[in-house]
Amino acid sequence: MINVKNITLLFVLFGLINGHIFSQEKTTRISLKHGSHRAEKRTDAAMQTWRAYGLGQFIHWGIYAIPGGQWDGKTYNGAAEWIRSWSGKDAPVNWEKTYDNLYKQFNPTVFDADKWAEQAKNMGARYVIFTTKHHDGFCLWPSKYTNYTIAKTPYKKDIVKQVVDAYNKVGIDVYLYYSIMDWHHAGWRYDSKTKEDSAAFDGFKKYTRNQLIELLTNYPTVKGLWFDGTWDKAWVKQAEFADELENEMRTLHPGMIIGSRFRADENGKRHVDTNGDMMGDYEQGWERNLPNSIEDVHGHDWDCVMTIPENQWGYNSNWTGYVKTSYNLIEMMVKSVSLGGNFVLNFGPDGKGNIRQEETDIAQEIGDWMKINSEAIYGATYSDIKKQDWGYFTQKGKKLYLAVFNRPINNCLNIELSKKGLIPEKAYFLAGKQSVLIQDAGNNKQNNRLYNIVIPPSYCTVKPFVIVLEMEEKQTEEKSYQQAKT
Ligand code: JFZ
């Protein structure tokens, strides 16, 4: 007799026998109403531009920059822009009465958007992501839909507009950061379980839609939106609403770029939908964290957003813990590009609009490096060549860039070229174009070609550097024949 137990057993056995089938990629696709809009990567010009950026700047600015991680002489242990969420027995109370009035003091008299843009340009950033509204709900543009904006501060002037105009003027593309989660809006809910909750959340949804349409209308030159604060249940349940809103935004603003952190599908799946397809135009999950291999990237476009200190996005007057150096950050940028992604470095200006000295120095040092080596970054991407311990490969057409971070004592940068039909023609430093010896090191067991690119022993530097390897498409038969004769 077939009972439930037997059926279960049958399924288990069937499952074991066919385990390899189930563990492979799903072949049957579920039809989704609110899943990804496309299974393939975008190929349009706007997305090609995005892909070629290499380096971006993030700016977290808002009224959290006033306390800068300190409240009533006490230090908040989390990220400075999260101070309003500080709770527990030692935490100050009544944020509604205190933090939510900080805007009355917001008067960034030294804020100079042109100066920021100039610095970003000098660093080599080709796009900027700017916080219009963070989790605290305060709006840096004069939104029609709330009084909780820059217009009600002593400063009054539209900050988003100044940033957009200044960055556009120096040729940097602007993306607007927008947090869906909003600690200030009366209708925001983490979850909505009751009728009252959903009525309140409906109001919040309208507000969100209005503000997003407002941002795209007010600042038509922006290239896209960078969403955050979308992980809570109440929002995750809004698959239909968010999908419609995405369509509305894309219709209003053709070519715009949105990451994978805006909306969930109808099963609550985020970043990738139930079929495994990415939601949005690129993967937006590399947060202070980098992929280690191309497999980690799953063929997606992606960006990495990175802080200079450990986990501070908004201004914190007191950076503690390990603070990255410019060479750490340059290595992360190169690694990002070598794995086909963009690298976005965060800045947190203070309450007056000043960019702190540590960030200024780092921007300068990255800029100095980029002035010489940006060819290995802009428009360059993943190269299907085996990674070596001395550093990273990036590639643009037939040019390979060898970015050296760990110089070998023997000065030999070994490379292994596999079944490519490409052989190295000439090698030279990106800085100064001084040529570098290419030494043929024979074949290995897999019959791949090995070469040593020999750094002149007299070459002395304390900085990471790049060697260009120009490749030619040539038949390798002749060479292997000659070798066979010896
Ligand atoms: C979020 C914010 O909470 C934070 O304040 C900052 O704005 C940052 C850029 O974004 O923080 C996150 C969001 C997602 C992850 C980690 C931190 N994540 O996916 O690992």
Short mmCIF file of C-alpha atoms and ligand atoms in Angstrom, two decimals:
data_model
loop_
_atom_site.label_atom_id
_atom_site.label_comp_id
_atom_site.label_asym_id
_atom_site.label_seq_id
_atom_site.Cartn_x
_atom_site.Cartn_y
_atom_site.Cartn_z
CA MET A 1 0.00 0.00 0.00
CA ILE A 2 1.25 3.45 -0.79
CA ASN A 3 1.07 5.70 2.19
CA VAL A 4 2.59 9.09 2.89
CA LYS A 5 5.70 7.53 4.40
CA ASN A 6 6.35 5.40 1.32
CA ILE A 7 5.86 8.30 -0.98
CA THR A 8 8.29 10.31 1.05
CA LEU A 9 10.78 7.44 0.90
CA LEU A 10 10.33 7.17 -2.85
CA PHE A 11 11.01 10.84 -3.22
CA VAL A 12 14.07 10.60 -1.04
CA LEU A 13 15.44 7.70 -3.09
CA PHE A 14 14.59 9.39 -6.33
CA GLY A 15 16.22 12.50 -5.02
CA LEU A 16 19.40 10.62 -4.10
CA ILE A 17 19.66 8.87 -7.45
CA ASN A 18 19.01 12.07 -9.30
CA GLY A 19 20.88 14.26 -6.87
CA HIS A 20 23.16 15.48 -9.60
CA ILE A 21 20.18 16.70 -11.60
CA PHE A 22 18.73 18.62 -8.71
CA SER A 23 22.04 20.12 -7.81
CA GLN A 24 22.51 21.47 -11.31
CA GLU A 25 21.04 24.75 -12.38
CA LYS A 26 17.29 24.80 -12.57
CA THR A 27 16.11 24.04 -16.05
CA THR A 28 12.44 24.56 -15.37
CA ARG A 29 11.70 28.18 -14.89
CA ILE A 30 8.86 29.39 -12.78
CA SER A 31 6.77 32.06 -14.34
CA LEU A 32 7.09 35.15 -12.18
CA LYS A 33 4.93 38.23 -12.27
CA HIS A 34 7.44 40.43 -10.54
CA GLY A 35 10.77 38.81 -11.13
CA SER A 36 13.79 40.09 -13.01
CA HIS A 37 13.06 42.02 -16.18
CA ARG A 38 15.80 40.33 -18.11
CA ALA A 39 17.94 37.20 -17.92
CA GLU A 40 20.79 38.70 -19.96
CA LYS A 41 23.08 41.61 -19.18
CA ARG A 42 22.19 45.04 -20.50
CA THR A 43 24.17 45.99 -23.61
CA ASP A 44 22.99 49.58 -24.17
CA ALA A 45 25.32 52.60 -24.19
CA ALA A 46 24.38 53.78 -20.68
CA MET A 47 25.30 50.42 -19.22
CA GLN A 48 28.52 50.26 -21.24
CA THR A 49 29.45 53.60 -19.74
CA TRP A 50 28.69 52.29 -16.26
CA ARG A 51 30.82 49.22 -16.86
CA ALA A 52 33.79 51.32 -17.95
CA TYR A 53 33.83 53.66 -14.92
CA GLY A 54 36.25 51.67 -12.80
CA LEU A 55 36.30 54.16 -9.95
CA GLY A 56 33.47 56.00 -8.24
CA GLN A 57 32.96 58.12 -5.17
CA PHE A 58 30.25 57.62 -2.56
CA ILE A 59 29.22 60.52 -0.34
CA HIS A 60 27.24 60.04 2.85
CA TRP A 61 26.05 63.38 4.07
CA GLY A 62 23.15 64.34 6.27
CA ILE A 63 22.34 65.68 9.70
CA TYR A 64 24.12 62.70 11.31
CA ALA A 65 27.27 64.60 10.37
CA ILE A 66 26.50 67.08 13.16
CA PRO A 67 26.87 64.63 16.08
CA GLY A 68 29.56 62.75 14.14
CA GLY A 69 29.19 59.61 16.27
CA GLN A 70 29.09 61.42 19.65
CA TRP A 71 26.03 62.24 21.72
CA ASP A 72 26.10 64.07 25.07
CA GLY A 73 29.75 63.17 25.49
CA LYS A 74 29.08 59.50 24.83
CA THR A 75 30.45 57.58 21.91
CA TYR A 76 28.15 55.54 19.71
CA ASN A 77 29.77 52.26 18.74
CA GLY A 78 28.06 51.74 15.42
CA ALA A 79 28.25 53.58 12.12
CA ALA A 80 27.80 57.33 12.68
CA GLU A 81 24.85 57.60 10.25
CA TRP A 82 22.99 55.03 12.40
CA ILE A 83 23.22 57.00 15.66
CA ARG A 84 19.49 57.70 15.70
CA SER A 85 18.85 53.97 16.09
CA TRP A 86 21.02 53.77 19.21
CA SER A 87 19.11 52.01 21.96
CA GLY A 88 19.87 50.06 25.12
CA LYS A 89 20.49 51.07 28.69
CA ASP A 90 23.34 53.51 28.05
CA ALA A 91 21.73 55.10 25.04
CA PRO A 92 20.22 58.56 25.06
CA VAL A 93 16.44 58.52 24.62
CA ASN A 94 13.83 60.59 22.83
CA TRP A 95 15.40 60.77 19.42
CA GLU A 96 12.17 62.30 18.11
CA LYS A 97 12.75 65.30 20.34
CA THR A 98 16.48 65.54 19.90
CA TYR A 99 17.92 64.06 16.72
CA ASP A 100 14.85 64.96 14.70
CA ASN A 101 15.48 68.62 15.55
CA LEU A 102 19.10 68.63 14.50
CA TYR A 103 18.10 69.98 11.10
CA LYS A 104 17.40 73.32 12.78
CA GLN A 105 21.16 73.60 13.27
CA PHE A 106 22.18 72.31 9.87
CA ASN A 107 24.11 75.14 8.32
CA PRO A 108 27.09 73.84 6.35
CA THR A 109 28.74 77.16 5.71
CA VAL A 110 31.91 75.73 4.18
CA PHE A 111 30.08 73.39 1.81
CA ASP A 112 31.38 74.00 -1.69
CA ALA A 113 30.09 71.51 -4.25
CA ASP A 114 32.63 72.66 -6.83
CA LYS A 115 35.44 71.92 -4.45
CA TRP A 116 34.12 68.41 -3.77
CA ALA A 117 33.67 67.77 -7.47
CA GLU A 118 37.16 69.04 -8.22
CA GLN A 119 38.61 66.73 -5.59
CA ALA A 120 36.65 63.73 -6.92
CA LYS A 121 37.78 64.53 -10.45
CA ASN A 122 41.36 64.81 -9.29
CA MET A 123 41.07 61.43 -7.56
CA GLY A 124 39.95 59.90 -10.84
CA ALA A 125 36.33 59.13 -9.92
CA ARG A 126 34.05 58.87 -12.91
CA TYR A 127 30.77 58.63 -11.02
CA VAL A 128 29.43 59.70 -7.67
CA ILE A 129 26.66 58.25 -5.53
CA PHE A 130 25.17 60.91 -3.29
CA THR A 131 22.82 60.38 -0.33
CA THR A 132 19.59 62.29 -0.90
CA LYS A 133 17.81 60.68 2.06
CA HIS A 134 19.38 58.21 4.47
CA HIS A 135 17.58 56.00 7.03
CA ASP A 136 16.92 59.02 9.29
CA GLY A 137 14.54 60.36 6.63
CA PHE A 138 16.08 63.82 6.33
CA CYS A 139 16.02 65.09 2.73
CA LEU A 140 18.92 67.05 1.28
CA TRP A 141 16.65 68.41 -1.44
CA PRO A 142 13.55 70.57 -0.89
CA SER A 143 11.00 67.79 -1.35
CA LYS A 144 7.41 68.92 -1.80
CA TYR A 145 6.20 65.93 0.16
CA THR A 146 7.66 66.61 3.59
CA ASN A 147 8.86 69.47 5.73
CA TYR A 148 11.79 67.42 6.89
CA THR A 149 14.16 68.84 4.31
CA ILE A 150 17.05 71.15 3.68
CA ALA A 151 14.58 73.96 2.89
CA LYS A 152 13.68 74.14 6.59
CA THR A 153 17.25 74.41 7.81
CA PRO A 154 19.13 77.69 8.30
CA TYR A 155 21.05 76.74 5.15
CA LYS A 156 17.89 76.50 3.00
CA LYS A 157 19.56 75.89 -0.39
CA ASP A 158 19.08 72.68 -2.37
CA ILE A 159 22.16 70.55 -1.73
CA VAL A 160 21.31 67.78 -4.18
CA LYS A 161 21.09 70.31 -7.00
CA GLN A 162 24.45 71.82 -6.15
CA VAL A 163 26.09 68.39 -6.07
CA VAL A 164 24.48 67.28 -9.34
CA ASP A 165 25.45 70.49 -11.13
CA ALA A 166 28.99 70.66 -9.79
CA TYR A 167 29.81 67.03 -10.59
CA ASN A 168 28.20 67.21 -14.02
CA LYS A 169 30.24 70.31 -14.74
CA VAL A 170 33.49 68.38 -14.30
CA GLY A 171 32.15 65.41 -16.25
CA ILE A 172 31.30 63.05 -13.39
CA ASP A 173 28.06 61.06 -13.67
CA VAL A 174 25.72 61.31 -10.71
CA TYR A 175 23.68 58.54 -9.07
CA LEU A 176 21.34 59.26 -6.21
CA TYR A 177 21.33 57.15 -3.08
CA TYR A 178 17.86 56.79 -1.59
CA SER A 179 16.96 54.82 1.53
CA ILE A 180 13.52 53.26 1.45
CA MET A 181 13.66 52.55 5.19
CA ASP A 182 12.70 55.81 6.90
CA TRP A 183 12.84 56.24 10.68
CA HIS A 184 11.11 59.59 10.51
CA HIS A 185 8.08 58.94 8.33
CA ALA A 186 4.97 58.08 10.36
CA GLY A 187 3.90 55.44 7.87
CA TRP A 188 7.15 53.46 7.80
CA ARG A 189 6.85 49.91 9.19
CA TYR A 190 9.41 47.13 9.53
CA ASP A 191 6.61 44.68 9.04
CA SER A 192 2.96 45.19 8.44
CA LYS A 193 0.74 42.69 10.20
CA THR A 194 -2.43 44.61 10.94
CA LYS A 195 -4.86 46.62 8.84
CA GLU A 196 -3.62 49.75 10.54
CA ASP A 197 -0.07 48.92 9.57
CA SER A 198 -0.93 48.41 5.94
CA ALA A 199 -2.97 51.61 5.84
CA ALA A 200 -0.02 53.51 7.30
CA PHE A 201 2.38 51.77 4.95
CA ASP A 202 0.17 52.66 1.98
CA GLY A 203 0.75 56.29 2.84
CA PHE A 204 4.45 55.61 3.03
CA LYS A 205 4.41 53.91 -0.37
CA LYS A 206 2.78 56.96 -1.96
CA TYR A 207 5.39 59.15 -0.31
CA THR A 208 8.20 56.97 -1.63
CA ARG A 209 6.81 56.97 -5.13
CA ASN A 210 6.29 60.74 -5.09
CA GLN A 211 9.80 61.40 -3.89
CA LEU A 212 11.42 59.13 -6.43
CA ILE A 213 9.50 60.69 -9.29
CA GLU A 214 10.35 64.08 -7.85
CA LEU A 215 14.08 63.28 -7.75
CA LEU A 216 14.11 62.05 -11.35
CA THR A 217 12.13 65.10 -12.47
CA ASN A 218 14.16 67.67 -10.54
CA TYR A 219 17.54 66.22 -11.54
CA PRO A 220 17.10 64.87 -15.04
CA THR A 221 20.84 64.43 -15.68
CA VAL A 222 21.25 61.71 -13.07
CA LYS A 223 22.20 58.34 -14.49
CA GLY A 224 20.56 56.15 -11.93
CA LEU A 225 19.50 55.46 -8.36
CA TRP A 226 21.27 53.53 -5.62
CA PHE A 227 18.71 52.01 -3.27
CA ASP A 228 19.21 51.01 0.31
CA GLY A 229 17.12 50.04 3.34
CA THR A 230 14.98 47.59 1.38
CA TRP A 231 15.51 44.52 3.51
CA ASP A 232 12.58 44.79 5.95
CA LYS A 233 9.48 42.64 5.57
CA ALA A 234 6.98 45.41 4.97
CA TRP A 235 8.90 46.49 1.84
CA VAL A 236 9.86 42.98 0.75
CA LYS A 237 6.14 42.20 0.53
CA GLN A 238 5.59 45.02 -1.98
CA ALA A 239 6.65 43.12 -5.08
CA GLU A 240 3.81 44.40 -7.23
CA PHE A 241 4.03 48.00 -6.09
CA ALA A 242 7.82 48.13 -6.41
CA ASP A 243 7.77 46.48 -9.83
CA GLU A 244 5.25 49.01 -11.11
CA LEU A 245 7.27 51.82 -9.62
CA GLU A 246 10.43 50.53 -11.27
CA ASN A 247 8.64 50.47 -14.62
CA GLU A 248 7.33 53.96 -14.05
CA MET A 249 10.80 55.28 -13.21
CA ARG A 250 12.37 53.56 -16.20
CA THR A 251 9.73 55.00 -18.53
CA LEU A 252 10.25 58.47 -17.11
CA HIS A 253 14.02 58.17 -17.23
CA PRO A 254 15.11 55.90 -20.09
CA GLY A 255 18.51 54.26 -19.70
CA MET A 256 18.61 54.73 -15.95
CA ILE A 257 20.61 52.25 -13.93
CA ILE A 258 19.33 50.57 -10.77
CA GLY A 259 21.15 47.97 -8.71
CA SER A 260 19.75 44.73 -7.36
CA ARG A 261 18.70 46.22 -4.05
CA PHE A 262 15.43 47.89 -4.97
CA ARG A 263 12.71 45.29 -4.96
CA ALA A 264 11.93 41.68 -4.15
CA ASP A 265 9.95 39.28 -6.34
CA GLU A 266 6.55 37.93 -5.26
CA ASN A 267 8.27 35.21 -3.22
CA GLY A 268 10.28 37.76 -1.30
CA LYS A 269 13.50 36.88 -3.11
CA ARG A 270 15.95 39.79 -3.18
CA HIS A 271 18.98 40.53 -5.40
CA VAL A 272 18.20 37.50 -7.55
CA ASP A 273 14.67 36.32 -8.19
CA THR A 274 13.21 32.83 -7.69
CA ASN A 275 14.67 31.77 -11.04
CA GLY A 276 18.12 33.02 -10.09
CA ASP A 277 18.01 36.03 -12.41
CA MET A 278 19.35 39.29 -11.13
CA MET A 279 16.89 41.94 -10.07
CA GLY A 280 18.10 45.22 -11.52
CA ASP A 281 21.03 46.08 -13.75
CA TYR A 282 23.95 45.07 -11.59
CA GLU A 283 24.64 43.22 -8.38
CA GLN A 284 24.65 45.60 -5.47
CA GLY A 285 25.77 43.31 -2.68
CA TRP A 286 29.51 43.88 -2.37
CA GLU A 287 29.53 46.04 0.71
CA ARG A 288 32.96 46.55 2.29
CA ASN A 289 33.69 43.20 0.78
CA LEU A 290 35.16 41.99 -2.49
CA PRO A 291 34.72 38.85 -4.54
CA ASN A 292 37.82 36.67 -4.59
CA SER A 293 37.38 34.98 -7.90
CA ILE A 294 35.38 35.35 -11.06
CA GLU A 295 33.15 32.49 -9.92
CA ASP A 296 31.98 34.64 -7.00
CA VAL A 297 30.61 37.17 -9.47
CA HIS A 298 28.27 34.75 -11.28
CA GLY A 299 28.64 36.61 -14.56
CA HIS A 300 26.96 39.71 -13.14
CA ASP A 301 27.85 43.34 -13.41
CA TRP A 302 28.68 44.57 -9.92
CA ASP A 303 30.06 47.38 -7.80
CA CYS A 304 31.86 47.34 -4.48
CA VAL A 305 31.24 50.16 -2.02
CA MET A 306 34.02 50.70 0.50
CA THR A 307 34.70 52.76 3.59
CA ILE A 308 38.12 54.13 4.52
CA PRO A 309 37.73 53.29 8.23
CA GLU A 310 36.16 50.00 9.27
CA ASN A 311 32.44 50.76 9.14
CA GLN A 312 31.72 54.45 9.04
CA TRP A 313 29.84 55.97 6.12
CA GLY A 314 28.62 59.23 7.61
CA TYR A 315 31.06 61.57 9.34
CA ASN A 316 32.51 60.20 12.57
CA SER A 317 34.77 62.65 14.36
CA ASN A 318 36.64 59.78 15.96
CA TRP A 319 37.88 57.12 13.58
CA THR A 320 38.97 54.12 15.60
CA GLY A 321 40.29 50.75 14.50
CA TYR A 322 42.12 50.09 11.28
CA VAL A 323 42.04 52.88 8.72
CA LYS A 324 42.86 51.78 5.20
CA THR A 325 45.76 53.35 3.35
CA SER A 326 45.57 54.62 -0.19
CA TYR A 327 47.54 51.59 -1.39
CA ASN A 328 45.08 49.23 0.31
CA LEU A 329 42.31 51.04 -1.52
CA ILE A 330 44.11 51.16 -4.85
CA GLU A 331 44.60 47.40 -4.58
CA MET A 332 40.88 46.94 -3.93
CA MET A 333 40.06 49.11 -6.93
CA VAL A 334 42.40 47.13 -9.19
CA LYS A 335 41.06 43.86 -7.85
CA SER A 336 37.50 45.05 -8.52
CA VAL A 337 38.32 45.94 -12.11
CA SER A 338 40.24 42.68 -12.55
CA LEU A 339 37.02 40.86 -11.63
CA GLY A 340 34.83 43.01 -13.88
CA GLY A 341 33.41 45.37 -11.24
CA ASN A 342 33.51 49.02 -10.24
CA PHE A 343 35.03 50.29 -7.01
CA VAL A 344 33.28 53.08 -5.10
CA LEU A 345 35.09 54.83 -2.27
CA ASN A 346 33.09 56.55 0.46
CA PHE A 347 33.58 60.04 1.87
CA GLY A 348 31.72 61.41 4.89
CA PRO A 349 31.91 65.22 5.04
CA ASP A 350 31.42 66.88 8.43
CA GLY A 351 28.48 69.01 9.56
CA LYS A 352 29.98 72.13 8.04
CA GLY A 353 30.56 70.56 4.67
CA ASN A 354 34.25 70.01 5.09
CA ILE A 355 35.98 66.89 3.81
CA ARG A 356 38.40 65.75 6.51
CA GLN A 357 42.15 65.74 6.05
CA GLU A 358 42.50 61.93 6.03
CA GLU A 359 40.06 61.67 3.12
CA THR A 360 41.65 64.58 1.32
CA ASP A 361 45.06 62.91 1.55
CA ILE A 362 43.72 59.60 0.31
CA ALA A 363 41.93 61.26 -2.60
CA GLN A 364 45.19 62.95 -3.51
CA GLU A 365 47.23 59.75 -3.30
CA ILE A 366 44.75 57.75 -5.35
CA GLY A 367 44.65 60.62 -7.84
CA ASP A 368 48.44 60.66 -8.11
CA TRP A 369 48.39 56.95 -8.87
CA MET A 370 45.52 57.28 -11.32
CA LYS A 371 47.25 60.06 -13.26
CA ILE A 372 49.87 57.52 -14.25
CA ASN A 373 47.93 54.27 -14.26
CA SER A 374 44.26 54.98 -15.01
CA GLU A 375 44.63 53.34 -18.42
CA ALA A 376 44.65 50.03 -16.54
CA ILE A 377 41.34 51.00 -14.87
CA TYR A 378 39.07 52.97 -17.21
CA GLY A 379 37.37 50.72 -19.70
CA ALA A 380 39.48 47.79 -18.54
CA THR A 381 37.99 44.58 -17.26
CA TYR A 382 38.44 40.96 -16.31
CA SER A 383 41.06 39.04 -18.19
CA ASP A 384 40.70 35.31 -18.52
CA ILE A 385 44.28 34.70 -17.46
CA LYS A 386 45.38 32.77 -14.42
CA LYS A 387 45.80 35.06 -11.39
CA GLN A 388 49.34 35.27 -10.05
CA ASP A 389 50.59 36.10 -6.57
CA TRP A 390 52.36 39.30 -7.62
CA GLY A 391 49.12 41.14 -8.36
CA TYR A 392 46.25 41.44 -10.83
CA PHE A 393 45.54 41.44 -14.53
CA THR A 394 43.16 43.81 -16.19
CA GLN A 395 42.60 43.87 -19.92
CA LYS A 396 41.51 46.18 -22.69
CA GLY A 397 41.49 44.59 -26.13
CA LYS A 398 44.96 43.24 -26.82
CA LYS A 399 46.55 45.11 -23.95
CA LEU A 400 47.08 43.28 -20.71
CA TYR A 401 47.83 45.32 -17.62
CA LEU A 402 49.92 43.72 -14.91
CA ALA A 403 49.26 45.63 -11.71
CA VAL A 404 52.01 44.70 -9.28
CA PHE A 405 51.33 44.84 -5.56
CA ASN A 406 53.68 42.09 -4.36
CA ARG A 407 56.95 42.50 -6.20
CA PRO A 408 58.85 39.21 -6.30
CA ILE A 409 62.39 39.28 -4.93
CA ASN A 410 63.60 37.71 -8.19
CA ASN A 411 61.83 40.46 -10.18
CA CYS A 412 60.16 37.90 -12.42
CA LEU A 413 56.46 38.34 -12.97
CA ASN A 414 55.41 34.94 -14.16
CA ILE A 415 52.41 34.63 -16.42
CA GLU A 416 50.70 31.64 -17.91
CA LEU A 417 48.81 32.01 -21.16
CA SER A 418 46.38 29.34 -22.06
CA LYS A 419 45.04 28.44 -25.49
CA LYS A 420 44.45 32.04 -26.37
CA GLY A 421 46.30 32.40 -29.60
CA LEU A 422 47.72 35.57 -28.08
CA ILE A 423 51.40 35.95 -27.39
CA PRO A 424 53.21 38.83 -25.73
CA GLU A 425 54.81 41.25 -28.18
CA LYS A 426 56.19 43.94 -25.96
CA ALA A 427 56.11 45.00 -22.34
CA TYR A 428 56.65 48.41 -20.79
CA PHE A 429 55.90 50.40 -17.67
CA LEU A 430 52.73 52.41 -17.86
CA ALA A 431 54.72 55.13 -16.14
CA GLY A 432 57.37 56.43 -18.52
CA LYS A 433 56.91 53.67 -21.12
CA GLN A 434 60.33 52.18 -20.31
CA SER A 435 60.41 48.77 -21.90
CA VAL A 436 60.64 45.56 -19.95
CA LEU A 437 62.10 42.20 -20.96
CA ILE A 438 59.79 39.33 -21.83
CA GLN A 439 61.43 36.01 -21.16
CA ASP A 440 59.97 32.90 -22.74
CA ALA A 441 59.81 30.23 -20.02
CA GLY A 442 58.56 27.35 -22.10
CA ASN A 443 55.45 25.27 -21.76
CA ASN A 444 54.07 23.71 -18.64
CA LYS A 445 52.44 20.31 -18.25
CA GLN A 446 49.08 21.61 -19.45
CA ASN A 447 50.91 22.88 -22.51
CA ASN A 448 50.25 26.47 -21.54
CA ARG A 449 52.84 29.07 -22.44
CA LEU A 450 54.86 30.49 -19.57
CA TYR A 451 56.63 33.83 -19.60
CA ASN A 452 58.57 35.93 -17.16
CA ILE A 453 58.16 39.65 -17.38
CA VAL A 454 61.38 40.86 -15.85
CA ILE A 455 61.28 44.01 -13.77
CA PRO A 456 64.65 45.76 -14.14
CA PRO A 457 66.40 45.12 -10.81
CA SER A 458 67.45 48.77 -10.77
CA TYR A 459 63.81 49.86 -10.86
CA CYS A 460 63.03 51.22 -7.45
CA THR A 461 59.62 52.16 -6.13
CA VAL A 462 57.51 51.91 -3.01
CA LYS A 463 54.28 52.26 -4.96
CA PRO A 464 52.17 49.70 -6.75
CA PHE A 465 52.91 49.91 -10.47
CA VAL A 466 51.58 48.68 -13.79
CA ILE A 467 53.33 46.98 -16.67
CA VAL A 468 51.57 46.86 -20.01
CA LEU A 469 51.84 43.73 -22.05
CA GLU A 470 50.87 44.17 -25.65
CA MET A 471 49.63 40.95 -27.13
CA GLU A 472 49.57 39.79 -30.70
CA GLU A 473 47.50 37.16 -32.31
CA LYS A 474 50.03 34.75 -33.72
CA GLN A 475 50.29 31.11 -34.51
CA THR A 476 52.34 29.41 -31.85
CA GLU A 477 52.98 26.25 -33.92
CA GLU A 478 56.29 27.48 -35.30
CA LYS A 479 57.69 28.14 -31.85
CA SER A 480 56.66 24.80 -30.48
CA TYR A 481 58.17 23.12 -33.55
CA GLN A 482 61.46 24.87 -32.96
CA GLN A 483 61.36 23.82 -29.36
CA ALA A 484 60.66 20.26 -30.37
CA LYS A 485 63.89 20.26 -32.40
CA THR A 486 66.14 21.10 -29.45
C1 JFZ B 1 23.73 50.32 4.31
C2 JFZ B 1 23.43 51.43 5.28
O1 JFZ B 1 22.74 50.91 6.39
C3 JFZ B 1 24.70 52.12 5.67
O2 JFZ B 1 24.44 53.17 6.58
C4 JFZ B 1 25.36 52.68 4.42
O3 JFZ B 1 24.51 53.63 3.82
C5 JFZ B 1 25.63 51.54 3.44
C6 JFZ B 1 26.15 52.02 2.14
O4 JFZ B 1 24.43 50.81 3.18
O5 JFZ B 1 24.41 49.32 5.00
C7 JFZ B 1 24.49 48.08 4.52
C8 JFZ B 1 23.65 47.61 3.56
C9 JFZ B 1 23.80 46.30 3.08
C10 JFZ B 1 24.79 45.50 3.59
C11 JFZ B 1 25.63 45.97 4.57
C12 JFZ B 1 25.48 47.27 5.04
N1 JFZ B 1 24.97 44.22 3.07
O6 JFZ B 1 24.27 43.82 2.11
O7 JFZ B 1 25.88 43.50 3.52
#
